[in-house]
Short mmCIF file of C-alpha atoms in Angstrom, two decimals:
data_model
loop_
_atom_site.label_atom_id
_atom_site.label_comp_id
_atom_site.label_asym_id
_atom_site.label_seq_id
_atom_site.Cartn_x
_atom_site.Cartn_y
_atom_site.Cartn_z
CA GLU V 1 -0.07 0.15 -0.02
CA VAL V 2 1.70 3.50 -1.17
CA GLN V 3 2.01 5.85 1.57
CA LEU V 4 3.01 9.22 2.55
CA VAL V 5 3.37 10.93 5.54
CA GLU V 6 4.64 14.18 5.86
CA SER V 7 5.82 15.74 9.39
CA GLY V 8 7.53 18.47 10.64
CA GLY V 9 4.75 21.25 11.27
CA GLY V 10 3.72 23.47 13.65
CA LEU V 11 4.19 27.34 14.86
CA VAL V 12 7.15 29.18 13.78
CA GLN V 13 7.50 33.05 14.12
CA PRO V 14 7.30 35.38 11.05
CA GLY V 15 11.53 35.02 9.83
CA GLY V 16 11.69 31.62 11.25
CA SER V 17 12.44 28.23 9.75
CA LEU V 18 11.22 24.74 9.63
CA ARG V 19 11.89 21.62 7.80
CA LEU V 20 9.24 19.73 6.66
CA SER V 21 9.38 15.52 5.57
CA CYS V 22 7.67 12.80 3.69
CA ALA V 23 8.20 9.76 4.60
CA ALA V 24 7.17 7.41 1.49
CA SER V 25 6.58 3.75 1.09
CA GLY V 26 4.99 0.86 -0.64
CA PHE V 27 6.66 1.96 -3.72
CA THR V 28 9.81 2.41 -5.16
CA PHE V 29 10.55 6.09 -3.85
CA SER V 30 13.44 6.55 -5.84
CA SER V 31 11.47 6.00 -9.56
CA TYR V 32 8.88 8.91 -8.94
CA SER V 33 9.28 12.62 -9.01
CA MET V 34 7.62 13.98 -6.11
CA ASN V 35 5.71 17.66 -5.27
CA TRP V 36 5.10 19.69 -2.13
CA VAL V 37 1.21 21.72 -2.44
CA ARG V 38 -0.12 23.70 0.21
CA GLN V 39 -3.65 24.83 1.05
CA ALA V 40 -4.34 27.74 2.88
CA PRO V 41 -6.63 28.28 5.41
CA GLY V 42 -10.10 28.43 3.43
CA LYS V 43 -8.09 28.73 0.42
CA GLY V 44 -7.34 26.64 -3.04
CA LEU V 45 -4.36 24.46 -3.73
CA GLU V 46 -1.00 25.96 -4.94
CA TRP V 47 1.74 24.24 -5.99
CA VAL V 48 5.08 25.09 -4.28
CA SER V 49 7.83 23.03 -5.73
CA TYR V 50 8.76 19.86 -8.24
CA ILE V 51 11.90 17.16 -7.85
CA SER V 52 12.35 15.01 -10.22
CA SER V 53 13.59 11.31 -9.37
CA SER V 54 17.33 11.63 -9.52
CA SER V 55 16.69 15.35 -8.20
CA SER V 56 18.10 16.61 -11.16
CA THR V 57 15.21 18.89 -12.05
CA ILE V 58 13.83 21.08 -9.43
CA TYR V 59 10.80 23.81 -9.99
CA TYR V 60 9.29 26.42 -7.61
CA ALA V 61 6.63 28.74 -7.61
CA ASP V 62 7.62 32.51 -7.49
CA SER V 63 5.99 32.92 -4.35
CA VAL V 64 8.52 30.65 -2.64
CA LYS V 65 12.16 31.02 -5.02
CA GLY V 66 14.67 31.66 -2.81
CA ARG V 67 13.26 31.20 0.47
CA PHE V 68 12.35 27.13 0.28
CA THR V 69 14.42 24.42 -0.54
CA ILE V 70 12.90 20.94 -1.94
CA SER V 71 15.56 17.92 -1.87
CA ARG V 72 14.72 13.91 -1.21
CA ASP V 73 16.86 11.05 0.10
CA ASN V 74 16.12 7.99 -2.04
CA ALA V 75 18.43 5.96 0.20
CA LYS V 76 15.54 7.08 3.23
CA ASN V 77 12.34 7.09 0.85
CA SER V 78 11.90 10.82 2.21
CA LEU V 79 11.19 14.29 0.66
CA TYR V 80 11.73 17.34 2.12
CA LEU V 81 10.91 20.92 2.31
CA GLN V 82 13.42 23.51 3.93
CA MET V 83 11.53 26.79 4.41
CA ASN V 84 13.44 30.00 5.81
CA SER V 85 12.47 33.53 6.14
CA LEU V 86 8.69 32.17 6.72
CA ARG V 87 6.05 34.79 6.46
CA ALA V 88 2.32 34.96 7.32
CA GLU V 89 1.27 33.97 4.24
CA ASP V 90 3.22 30.66 3.90
CA THR V 91 0.65 29.67 6.91
CA ALA V 92 -1.00 26.60 5.02
CA VAL V 93 -1.53 23.14 5.30
CA TYR V 94 1.56 21.26 3.42
CA TYR V 95 1.09 18.43 0.90
CA CYS V 96 3.60 15.77 -0.61
CA ALA V 97 2.14 13.90 -3.23
CA ARG V 98 3.60 11.38 -5.69
CA ASP V 99 3.90 12.72 -9.40
CA ARG V 100 3.34 10.62 -12.49
CA ARG V 101 3.50 13.70 -14.48
CA SER V 102 1.13 12.78 -18.02
CA SER V 103 -1.18 11.60 -15.18
CA GLY V 104 -1.09 13.95 -12.64
CA TYR V 105 -0.65 13.70 -9.10
CA ASP V 106 -2.19 9.78 -7.71
CA TYR V 107 -1.68 9.17 -4.25
CA TRP V 108 -0.89 12.46 -1.35
CA GLY V 109 -0.07 12.68 2.23
CA GLN V 110 -2.45 13.80 5.00
CA GLY V 111 -0.89 16.87 4.95
CA THR V 112 1.16 18.98 8.31
CA LEU V 113 0.22 22.27 9.43
CA VAL V 114 2.61 25.53 9.18
CA THR V 115 1.40 28.29 10.93
CA VAL V 116 3.27 31.04 10.99
CA SER V 117 2.35 33.91 13.12
CA SER V 118 4.16 35.83 16.13
CA SER Y 1 3.03 32.91 -16.25
CA TYR Y 2 -0.10 29.85 -17.39
CA GLU Y 3 -3.53 30.69 -15.12
CA LEU Y 4 -6.09 28.55 -14.68
CA THR Y 5 -10.13 29.65 -14.23
CA GLN Y 6 -12.56 27.85 -13.08
CA PRO Y 7 -15.83 29.19 -11.71
CA LEU Y 8 -16.51 29.35 -7.66
CA SER Y 9 -19.33 27.36 -7.40
CA VAL Y 10 -21.48 24.93 -9.21
CA SER Y 11 -25.03 23.54 -7.92
CA VAL Y 12 -27.02 20.88 -9.30
CA ALA Y 13 -29.90 18.46 -8.17
CA LEU Y 14 -29.59 15.38 -7.35
CA GLY Y 15 -29.31 12.95 -9.66
CA GLN Y 16 -28.68 15.58 -12.53
CA THR Y 17 -25.90 16.27 -14.16
CA ALA Y 18 -23.14 18.92 -12.80
CA ARG Y 19 -20.41 20.20 -15.61
CA ILE Y 20 -17.17 22.52 -14.03
CA THR Y 21 -15.07 24.17 -16.54
CA CYS Y 22 -11.62 25.12 -16.61
CA GLY Y 23 -10.14 28.11 -18.34
CA GLY Y 24 -6.99 28.23 -19.82
CA ASN Y 25 -5.06 29.55 -23.05
CA ASN Y 26 -5.36 27.06 -25.72
CA ILE Y 27 -5.57 24.36 -22.91
CA GLY Y 28 -6.72 21.61 -25.53
CA SER Y 29 -3.21 21.23 -25.83
CA LYS Y 30 -2.02 20.43 -22.44
CA ASN Y 31 -3.08 16.98 -19.89
CA VAL Y 32 -5.93 18.51 -17.89
CA HIS Y 33 -6.13 16.53 -14.43
CA TRP Y 34 -8.68 17.03 -11.75
CA TYR Y 35 -9.19 16.82 -8.17
CA GLN Y 36 -11.85 16.16 -5.69
CA GLN Y 37 -11.43 17.35 -2.32
CA LYS Y 38 -13.84 16.67 0.76
CA PRO Y 39 -13.07 19.10 4.00
CA GLY Y 40 -10.78 17.71 6.05
CA GLN Y 41 -9.60 15.55 3.67
CA ALA Y 42 -6.05 15.20 1.07
CA PRO Y 43 -7.11 15.71 -2.26
CA VAL Y 44 -8.02 12.74 -4.73
CA LEU Y 45 -7.39 12.74 -8.53
CA VAL Y 46 -11.01 11.53 -10.13
CA ILE Y 47 -9.58 12.37 -13.83
CA TYR Y 48 -6.28 12.06 -15.27
CA ARG Y 49 -4.98 13.30 -18.92
CA ASP Y 50 -8.38 14.80 -19.69
CA SER Y 51 -10.59 11.64 -19.64
CA ASN Y 52 -9.15 9.00 -17.73
CA ARG Y 53 -10.42 7.71 -14.52
CA PRO Y 54 -7.61 5.98 -11.73
CA SER Y 55 -8.86 2.55 -10.40
CA GLY Y 56 -12.05 3.46 -7.92
CA ILE Y 57 -13.14 6.22 -9.50
CA PRO Y 58 -17.12 5.79 -10.49
CA GLU Y 59 -18.04 5.95 -13.98
CA ARG Y 60 -20.38 8.79 -13.65
CA PHE Y 61 -17.19 11.16 -13.65
CA SER Y 62 -15.84 11.86 -16.93
CA GLY Y 63 -13.70 14.82 -18.55
CA SER Y 64 -13.14 16.05 -21.73
CA ASN Y 65 -10.73 19.01 -23.24
CA SER Y 66 -10.95 21.01 -26.31
CA GLY Y 67 -9.51 24.62 -27.24
CA ASN Y 68 -9.78 26.87 -23.91
CA THR Y 69 -11.75 24.66 -21.76
CA ALA Y 70 -11.53 21.56 -20.16
CA THR Y 71 -14.90 20.42 -18.72
CA LEU Y 72 -15.34 17.82 -15.71
CA THR Y 73 -18.47 15.84 -16.05
CA ILE Y 74 -20.19 14.41 -13.31
CA SER Y 75 -23.50 12.61 -13.95
CA ARG Y 76 -26.12 11.11 -11.85
CA ALA Y 77 -24.82 13.17 -9.04
CA GLN Y 78 -24.74 12.23 -5.44
CA ALA Y 79 -24.73 14.03 -2.64
CA GLY Y 80 -21.41 12.22 -1.75
CA ASP Y 81 -20.00 14.20 -5.22
CA GLU Y 82 -20.16 17.28 -2.76
CA ALA Y 83 -16.73 18.74 -2.33
CA ASP Y 84 -14.38 21.01 -4.21
CA TYR Y 85 -12.87 20.41 -7.34
CA TYR Y 86 -9.52 21.29 -8.89
CA CYS Y 87 -8.30 21.71 -12.87
CA GLN Y 88 -4.15 20.87 -12.83
CA VAL Y 89 -1.86 21.15 -15.69
CA TRP Y 90 1.62 21.54 -16.76
CA ASP Y 91 3.23 24.38 -18.18
CA SER Y 92 6.42 24.44 -19.84
CA SER Y 93 6.78 27.75 -18.31
CA THR Y 94 5.02 27.81 -14.91
CA ALA Y 95 5.44 24.07 -14.07
CA TRP Y 96 2.46 22.83 -12.22
CA VAL Y 97 -0.86 24.99 -12.05
CA PHE Y 98 -3.92 24.42 -10.47
CA GLY Y 99 -6.88 26.15 -10.96
CA GLY Y 100 -8.37 28.16 -8.39
CA GLY Y 101 -11.13 25.72 -7.20
CA THR Y 102 -14.70 24.63 -7.82
CA LYS Y 103 -17.45 24.28 -4.83
CA LEU Y 104 -20.16 21.33 -6.05
CA THR Y 105 -23.41 21.64 -4.11
CA VAL Y 106 -25.74 19.08 -4.60
CA LEU Y 107 -29.29 20.13 -3.98
#
């Protein structure tokens, strides 16, 4: 059974940092690209970042470029999102999702809540 | 940057057909994916590559894509179909893009 489990969310002050993790199981993690998607309270889905299976290709949304860093460790079946210089508008539930490129995101985690507030 | 436009809300009578649109410049040339999200839950893929259903998704869900509009069609709408629906595409200049989402109400 495919499982994606996010962790690392919490309350952080503006300007602070947080590192999210996504533990993958039930599939060959190293064969799939992965994404982070976020959803602010009461708002729609916003794509955040993409990383290819070998980490050779990485993309970021303009809203997080220069502040967030996506990475993965295929030996540990884990995906990460390092978030720096956090702002109130980064408050959201953050989801990791498996990417099938021409077929969308077929599996999502349950999400982890990040709250940026003083 | 590429943008996708969805209606904020769509209403449908129980048992009738709901259509949710997703507008984008020449979206017909792209692969469109659709997600259903119920309150407090993660999104679920209901249509991929314009018109394909993942296993476990009822045949009542279908999709089409042409010109500047993609459409998700839900036939014989049920109360359990009430949810937010999002379209998504990959664009070479923007990477992944989601539409703003449509709230489906079943009356």
